[in-house]
Tab-separated table of C-alpha atoms and ligand atoms in Angstrom:
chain	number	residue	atom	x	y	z
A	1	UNK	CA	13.367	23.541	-31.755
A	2	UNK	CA	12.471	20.095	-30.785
A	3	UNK	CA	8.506	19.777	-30.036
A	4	UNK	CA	7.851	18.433	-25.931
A	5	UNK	CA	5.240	15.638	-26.238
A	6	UNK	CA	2.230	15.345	-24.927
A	7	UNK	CA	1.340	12.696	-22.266
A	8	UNK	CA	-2.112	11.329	-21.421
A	9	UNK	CA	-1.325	9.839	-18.006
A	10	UNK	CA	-4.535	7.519	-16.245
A	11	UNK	CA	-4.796	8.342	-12.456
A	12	UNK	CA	-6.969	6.505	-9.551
A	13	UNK	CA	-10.862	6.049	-10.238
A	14	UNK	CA	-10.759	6.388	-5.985
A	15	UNK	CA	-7.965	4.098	-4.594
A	16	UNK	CA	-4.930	6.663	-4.593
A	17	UNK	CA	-2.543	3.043	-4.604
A	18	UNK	CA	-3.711	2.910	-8.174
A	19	UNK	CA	-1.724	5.334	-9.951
A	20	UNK	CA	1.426	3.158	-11.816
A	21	UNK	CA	4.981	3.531	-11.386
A	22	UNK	CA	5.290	4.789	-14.709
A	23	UNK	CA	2.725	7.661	-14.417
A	24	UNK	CA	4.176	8.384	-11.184
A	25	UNK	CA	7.473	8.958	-13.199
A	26	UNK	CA	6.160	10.837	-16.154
A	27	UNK	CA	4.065	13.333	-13.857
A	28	UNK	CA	7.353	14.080	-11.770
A	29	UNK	CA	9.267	14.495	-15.376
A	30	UNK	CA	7.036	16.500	-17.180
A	31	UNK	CA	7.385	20.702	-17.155
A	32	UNK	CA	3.462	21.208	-16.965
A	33	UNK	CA	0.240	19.159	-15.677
A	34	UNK	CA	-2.843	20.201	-17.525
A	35	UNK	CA	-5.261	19.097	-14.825
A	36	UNK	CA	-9.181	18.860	-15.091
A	37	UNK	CA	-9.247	20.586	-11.705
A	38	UNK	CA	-5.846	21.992	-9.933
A	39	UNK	CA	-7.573	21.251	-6.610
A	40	UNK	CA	-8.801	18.210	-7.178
A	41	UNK	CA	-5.498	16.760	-8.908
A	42	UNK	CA	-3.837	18.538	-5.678
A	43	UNK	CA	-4.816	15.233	-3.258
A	44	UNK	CA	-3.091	13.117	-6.109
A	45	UNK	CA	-0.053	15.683	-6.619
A	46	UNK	CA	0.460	15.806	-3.142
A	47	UNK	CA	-0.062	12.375	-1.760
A	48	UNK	CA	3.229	11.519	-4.505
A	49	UNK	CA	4.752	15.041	-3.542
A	50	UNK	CA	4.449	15.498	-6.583
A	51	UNK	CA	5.262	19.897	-7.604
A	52	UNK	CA	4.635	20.804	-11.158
A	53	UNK	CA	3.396	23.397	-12.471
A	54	UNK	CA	-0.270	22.831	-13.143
A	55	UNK	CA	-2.745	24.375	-15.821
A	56	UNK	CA	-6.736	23.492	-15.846
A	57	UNK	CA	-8.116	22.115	-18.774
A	58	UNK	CA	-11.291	21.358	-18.531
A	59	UNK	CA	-14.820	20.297	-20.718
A	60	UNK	CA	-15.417	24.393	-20.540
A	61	UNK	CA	-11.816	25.153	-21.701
A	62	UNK	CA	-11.983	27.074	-25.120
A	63	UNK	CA	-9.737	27.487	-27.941
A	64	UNK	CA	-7.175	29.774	-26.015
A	65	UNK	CA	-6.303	27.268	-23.286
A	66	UNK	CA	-5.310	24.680	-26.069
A	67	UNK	CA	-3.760	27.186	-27.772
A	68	UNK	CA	-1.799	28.088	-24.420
A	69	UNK	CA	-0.324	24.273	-24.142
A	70	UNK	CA	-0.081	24.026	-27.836
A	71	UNK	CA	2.816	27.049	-26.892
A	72	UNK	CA	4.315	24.962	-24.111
A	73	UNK	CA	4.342	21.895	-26.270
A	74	UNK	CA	5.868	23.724	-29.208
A	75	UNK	CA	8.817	24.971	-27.171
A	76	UNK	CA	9.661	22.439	-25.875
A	77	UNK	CA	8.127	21.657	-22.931
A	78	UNK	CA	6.636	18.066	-22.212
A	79	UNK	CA	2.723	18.390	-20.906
A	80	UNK	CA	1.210	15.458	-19.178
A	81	UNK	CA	-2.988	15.559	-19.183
A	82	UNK	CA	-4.836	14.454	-16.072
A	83	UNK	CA	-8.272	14.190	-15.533
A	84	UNK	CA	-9.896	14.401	-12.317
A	85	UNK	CA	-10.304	10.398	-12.593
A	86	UNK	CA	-9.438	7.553	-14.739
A	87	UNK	CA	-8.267	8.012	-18.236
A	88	UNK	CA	-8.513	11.089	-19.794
A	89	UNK	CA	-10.414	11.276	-23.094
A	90	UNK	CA	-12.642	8.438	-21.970
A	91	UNK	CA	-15.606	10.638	-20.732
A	92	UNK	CA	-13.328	13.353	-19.987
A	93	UNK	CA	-11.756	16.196	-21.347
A	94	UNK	CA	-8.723	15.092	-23.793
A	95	UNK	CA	-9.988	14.955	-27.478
A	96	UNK	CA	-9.801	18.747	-28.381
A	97	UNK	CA	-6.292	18.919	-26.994
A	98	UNK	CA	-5.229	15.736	-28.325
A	99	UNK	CA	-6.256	16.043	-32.148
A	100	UNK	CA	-4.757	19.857	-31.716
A	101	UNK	CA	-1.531	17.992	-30.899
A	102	UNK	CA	-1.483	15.376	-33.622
A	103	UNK	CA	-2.582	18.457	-36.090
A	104	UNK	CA	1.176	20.263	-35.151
A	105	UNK	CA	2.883	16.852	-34.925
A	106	UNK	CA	3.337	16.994	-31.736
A	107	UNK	CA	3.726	13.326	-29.981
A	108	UNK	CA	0.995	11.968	-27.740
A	109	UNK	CA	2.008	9.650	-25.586
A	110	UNK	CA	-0.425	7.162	-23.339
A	111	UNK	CA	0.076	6.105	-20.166
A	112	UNK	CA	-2.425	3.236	-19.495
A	113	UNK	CA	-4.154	2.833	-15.772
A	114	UNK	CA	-7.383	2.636	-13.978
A	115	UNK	CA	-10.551	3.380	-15.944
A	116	UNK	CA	-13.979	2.916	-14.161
A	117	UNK	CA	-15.541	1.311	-17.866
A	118	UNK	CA	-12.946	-1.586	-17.196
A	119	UNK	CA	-12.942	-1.735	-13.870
A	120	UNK	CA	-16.579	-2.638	-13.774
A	121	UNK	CA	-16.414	-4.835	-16.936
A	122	UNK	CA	-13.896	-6.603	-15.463
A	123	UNK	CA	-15.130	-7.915	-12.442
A	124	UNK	CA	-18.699	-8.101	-13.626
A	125	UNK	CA	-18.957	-11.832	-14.792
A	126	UNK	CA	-20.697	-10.598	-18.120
A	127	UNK	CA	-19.419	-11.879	-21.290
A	128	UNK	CA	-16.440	-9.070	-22.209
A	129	UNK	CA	-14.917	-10.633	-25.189
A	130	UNK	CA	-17.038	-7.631	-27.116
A	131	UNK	CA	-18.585	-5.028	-25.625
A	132	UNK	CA	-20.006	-1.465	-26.022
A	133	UNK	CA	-19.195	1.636	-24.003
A	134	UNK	CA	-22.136	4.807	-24.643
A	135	UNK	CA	-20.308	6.351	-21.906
A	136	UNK	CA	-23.282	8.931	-20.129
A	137	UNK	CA	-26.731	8.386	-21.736
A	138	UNK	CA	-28.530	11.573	-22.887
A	139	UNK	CA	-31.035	13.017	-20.059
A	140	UNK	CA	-33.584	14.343	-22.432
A	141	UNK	CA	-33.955	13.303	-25.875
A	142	UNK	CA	-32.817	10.277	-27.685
A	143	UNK	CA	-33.211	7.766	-24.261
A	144	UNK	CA	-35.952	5.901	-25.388
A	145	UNK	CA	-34.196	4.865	-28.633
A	146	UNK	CA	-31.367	4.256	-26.722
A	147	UNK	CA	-32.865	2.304	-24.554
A	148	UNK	CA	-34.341	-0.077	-27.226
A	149	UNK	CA	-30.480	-0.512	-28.747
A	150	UNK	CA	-29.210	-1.783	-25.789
A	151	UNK	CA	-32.293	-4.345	-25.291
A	152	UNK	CA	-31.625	-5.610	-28.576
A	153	UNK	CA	-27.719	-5.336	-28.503
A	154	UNK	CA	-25.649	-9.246	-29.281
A	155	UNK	CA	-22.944	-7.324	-27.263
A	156	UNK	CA	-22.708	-6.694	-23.521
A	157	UNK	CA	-23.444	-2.524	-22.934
A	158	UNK	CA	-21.486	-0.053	-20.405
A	159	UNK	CA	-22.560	3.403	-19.447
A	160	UNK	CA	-21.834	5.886	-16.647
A	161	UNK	CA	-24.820	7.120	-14.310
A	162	UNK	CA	-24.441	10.131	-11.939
A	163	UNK	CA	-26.599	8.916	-8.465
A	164	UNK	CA	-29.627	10.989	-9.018
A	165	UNK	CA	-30.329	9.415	-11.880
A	166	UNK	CA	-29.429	6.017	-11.429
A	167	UNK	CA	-32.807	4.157	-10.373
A	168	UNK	CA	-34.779	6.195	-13.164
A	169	UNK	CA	-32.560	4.939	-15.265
A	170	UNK	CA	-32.991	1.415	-14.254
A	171	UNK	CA	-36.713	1.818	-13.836
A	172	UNK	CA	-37.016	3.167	-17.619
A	173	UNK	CA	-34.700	0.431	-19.290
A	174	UNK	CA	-37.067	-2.756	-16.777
A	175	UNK	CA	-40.059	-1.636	-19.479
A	176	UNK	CA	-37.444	-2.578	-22.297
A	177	UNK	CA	-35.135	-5.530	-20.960
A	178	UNK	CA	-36.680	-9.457	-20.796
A	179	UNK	CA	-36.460	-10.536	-17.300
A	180	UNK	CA	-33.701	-12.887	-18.471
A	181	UNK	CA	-31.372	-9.918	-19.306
A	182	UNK	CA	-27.980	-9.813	-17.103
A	183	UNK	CA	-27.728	-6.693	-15.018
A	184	UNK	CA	-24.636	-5.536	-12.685
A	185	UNK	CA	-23.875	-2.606	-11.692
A	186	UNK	CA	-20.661	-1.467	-9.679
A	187	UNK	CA	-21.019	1.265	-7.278
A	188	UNK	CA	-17.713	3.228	-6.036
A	189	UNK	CA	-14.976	1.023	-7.402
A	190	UNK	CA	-11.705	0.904	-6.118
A	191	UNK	CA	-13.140	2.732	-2.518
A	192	UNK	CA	-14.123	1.840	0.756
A	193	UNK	CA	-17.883	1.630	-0.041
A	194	UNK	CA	-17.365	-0.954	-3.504
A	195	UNK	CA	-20.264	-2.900	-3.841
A	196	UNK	CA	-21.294	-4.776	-6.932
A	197	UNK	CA	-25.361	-5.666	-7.710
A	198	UNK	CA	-25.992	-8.183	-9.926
A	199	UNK	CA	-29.588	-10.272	-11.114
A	200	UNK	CA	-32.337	-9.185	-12.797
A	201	UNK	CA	-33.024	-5.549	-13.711
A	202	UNK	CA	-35.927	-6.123	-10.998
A	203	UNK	CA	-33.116	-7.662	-8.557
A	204	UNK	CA	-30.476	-4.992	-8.923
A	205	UNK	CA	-33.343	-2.155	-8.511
A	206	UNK	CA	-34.523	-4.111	-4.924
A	207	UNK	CA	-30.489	-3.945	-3.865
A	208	UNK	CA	-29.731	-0.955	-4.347
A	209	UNK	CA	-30.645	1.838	-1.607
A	210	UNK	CA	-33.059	4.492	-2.037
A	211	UNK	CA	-30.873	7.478	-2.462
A	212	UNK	CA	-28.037	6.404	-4.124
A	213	UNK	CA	-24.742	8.000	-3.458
A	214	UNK	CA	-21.403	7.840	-5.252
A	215	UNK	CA	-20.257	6.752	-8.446
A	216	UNK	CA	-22.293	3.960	-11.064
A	217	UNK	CA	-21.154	1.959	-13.644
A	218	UNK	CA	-24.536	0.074	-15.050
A	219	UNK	CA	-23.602	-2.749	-17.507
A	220	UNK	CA	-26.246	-5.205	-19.088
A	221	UNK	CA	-26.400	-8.294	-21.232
A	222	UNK	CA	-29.648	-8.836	-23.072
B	301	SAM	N1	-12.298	9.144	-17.439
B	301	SAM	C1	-12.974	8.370	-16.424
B	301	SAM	C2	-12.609	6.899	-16.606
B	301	SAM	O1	-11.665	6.597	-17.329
B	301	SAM	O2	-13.268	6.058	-15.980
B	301	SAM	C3	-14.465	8.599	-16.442
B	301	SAM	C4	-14.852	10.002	-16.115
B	301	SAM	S1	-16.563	10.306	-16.106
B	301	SAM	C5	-16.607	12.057	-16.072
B	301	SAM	C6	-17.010	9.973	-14.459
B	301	SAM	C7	-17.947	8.768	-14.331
B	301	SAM	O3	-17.185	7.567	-14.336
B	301	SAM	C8	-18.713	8.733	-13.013
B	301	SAM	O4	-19.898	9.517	-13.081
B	301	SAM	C9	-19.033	7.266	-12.861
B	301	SAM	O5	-20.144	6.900	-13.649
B	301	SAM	C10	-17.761	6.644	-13.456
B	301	SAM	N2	-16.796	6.401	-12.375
B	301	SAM	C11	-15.651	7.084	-12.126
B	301	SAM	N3	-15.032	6.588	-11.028
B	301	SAM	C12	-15.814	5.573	-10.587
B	301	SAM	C13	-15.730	4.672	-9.492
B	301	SAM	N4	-14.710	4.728	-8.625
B	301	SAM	N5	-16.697	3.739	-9.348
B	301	SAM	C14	-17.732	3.679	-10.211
B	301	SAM	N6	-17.874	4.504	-11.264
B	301	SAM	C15	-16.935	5.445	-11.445
């Protein structure tokens, strides 16, 4: 029996206009949507009216779910991945999944589209010719190190931050950044509350409010 393939379809970082007219077609093609969250991809789902069956997958998902769409995918059934924003396998669930696929030559399939790393990047006015993702920084061990890499990286760095820990963050790195080091970071992209910050690490920590809430992207060029 002919193997389905596997699709890893991009949906909205918050704008639901963002999702392309080719993911649009794959996720109304496919026989199963492996979702990060079934009610969370619902508002997506249902905004295209969009009704496939859907299967979480998520970071907690162990060896059985995998081994569940492995089943669909080797009978035949096409399986399109969805996380619960952006690109999956780009701080999201995916990889596990993916390299079980390519391991039973089954096809995997991208379908390009909004990614909050880009996003940011792209619209930042930092040099992106080369840059370097860390996608979420560790929150115990390893930050001071880390912290020191991207003082001293040539290249211009991009991270995620959740809210709560977004001016700690910025506080910590000010002790390791010159005060000539670029800093933006881009708050909610794609929504009704975007806002980009940009100066000095001491600029961008007097702009931005004193409980921050929503989603960060923090990018900096030493
Ligand atoms: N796979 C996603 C992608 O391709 O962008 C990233 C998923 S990661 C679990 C979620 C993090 O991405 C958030 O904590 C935030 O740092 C960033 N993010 C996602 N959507 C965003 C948005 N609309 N604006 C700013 N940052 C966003």
């Amino acid at each position: 029996m002919e193997k389905g393939s596997l699709y890893i379809v991009a949906t909205p970082i918050g704008n639901l206009g963002d999702l392309t007219f080719r993911a649009k077609e794959i996720l109304e093609s496919v026989d199963l949507i492996a979702c990060e969250d079934t009610r969370h991809a619902s508002i997506l789902l249902n905004h295209y009216k969009i009704n496939k069956p859907r299967l979480s997958f998520h970071s907690h998902s162990g060896r059985t779910k995998v081994d569940k769409i492995m089943d669909y995918l080797k009978n035949g059934s096409d399986v399109a991945l969805i996380s619960d924003a952006g690109t999956p396998g780009i701080s999201d669930p995916g990889y596990v999944l993916i390299q079980a696929a390519l391991d039973d030559g089954v096809e995997v399939i991208p379908i390009p589209g909004p990614s909050a790393v880009i996003t940011a990047l792209c619209a930042s006015g930092l040099p992106t010719d080369k840059f370097l993702y860390l996608g979420f920084l560790p929150t115990k061990k390893g930050r001071q190190t880390l912290f020191k890499k991207i003082a001293d990286s040539e290249y211009t760095v991009v991270f995620y931050e959740s809210p709560h820990r977004l001016i700690k963050t910025l506080t910590q790195l000010k002790d390791f950044l010159s005060p000539d080091s670029k800093v933006v970071v881009a708050k909610e992209l794609t929504k009704i509350y975007e806002t980009f910050y940009r100066g000095s690490i001491s600029d961008v920590i007097k702009q931005i409010p004193e409980k921050p809430k929503g989603e960060y992207v923090i990018m900096i060029k030493s």
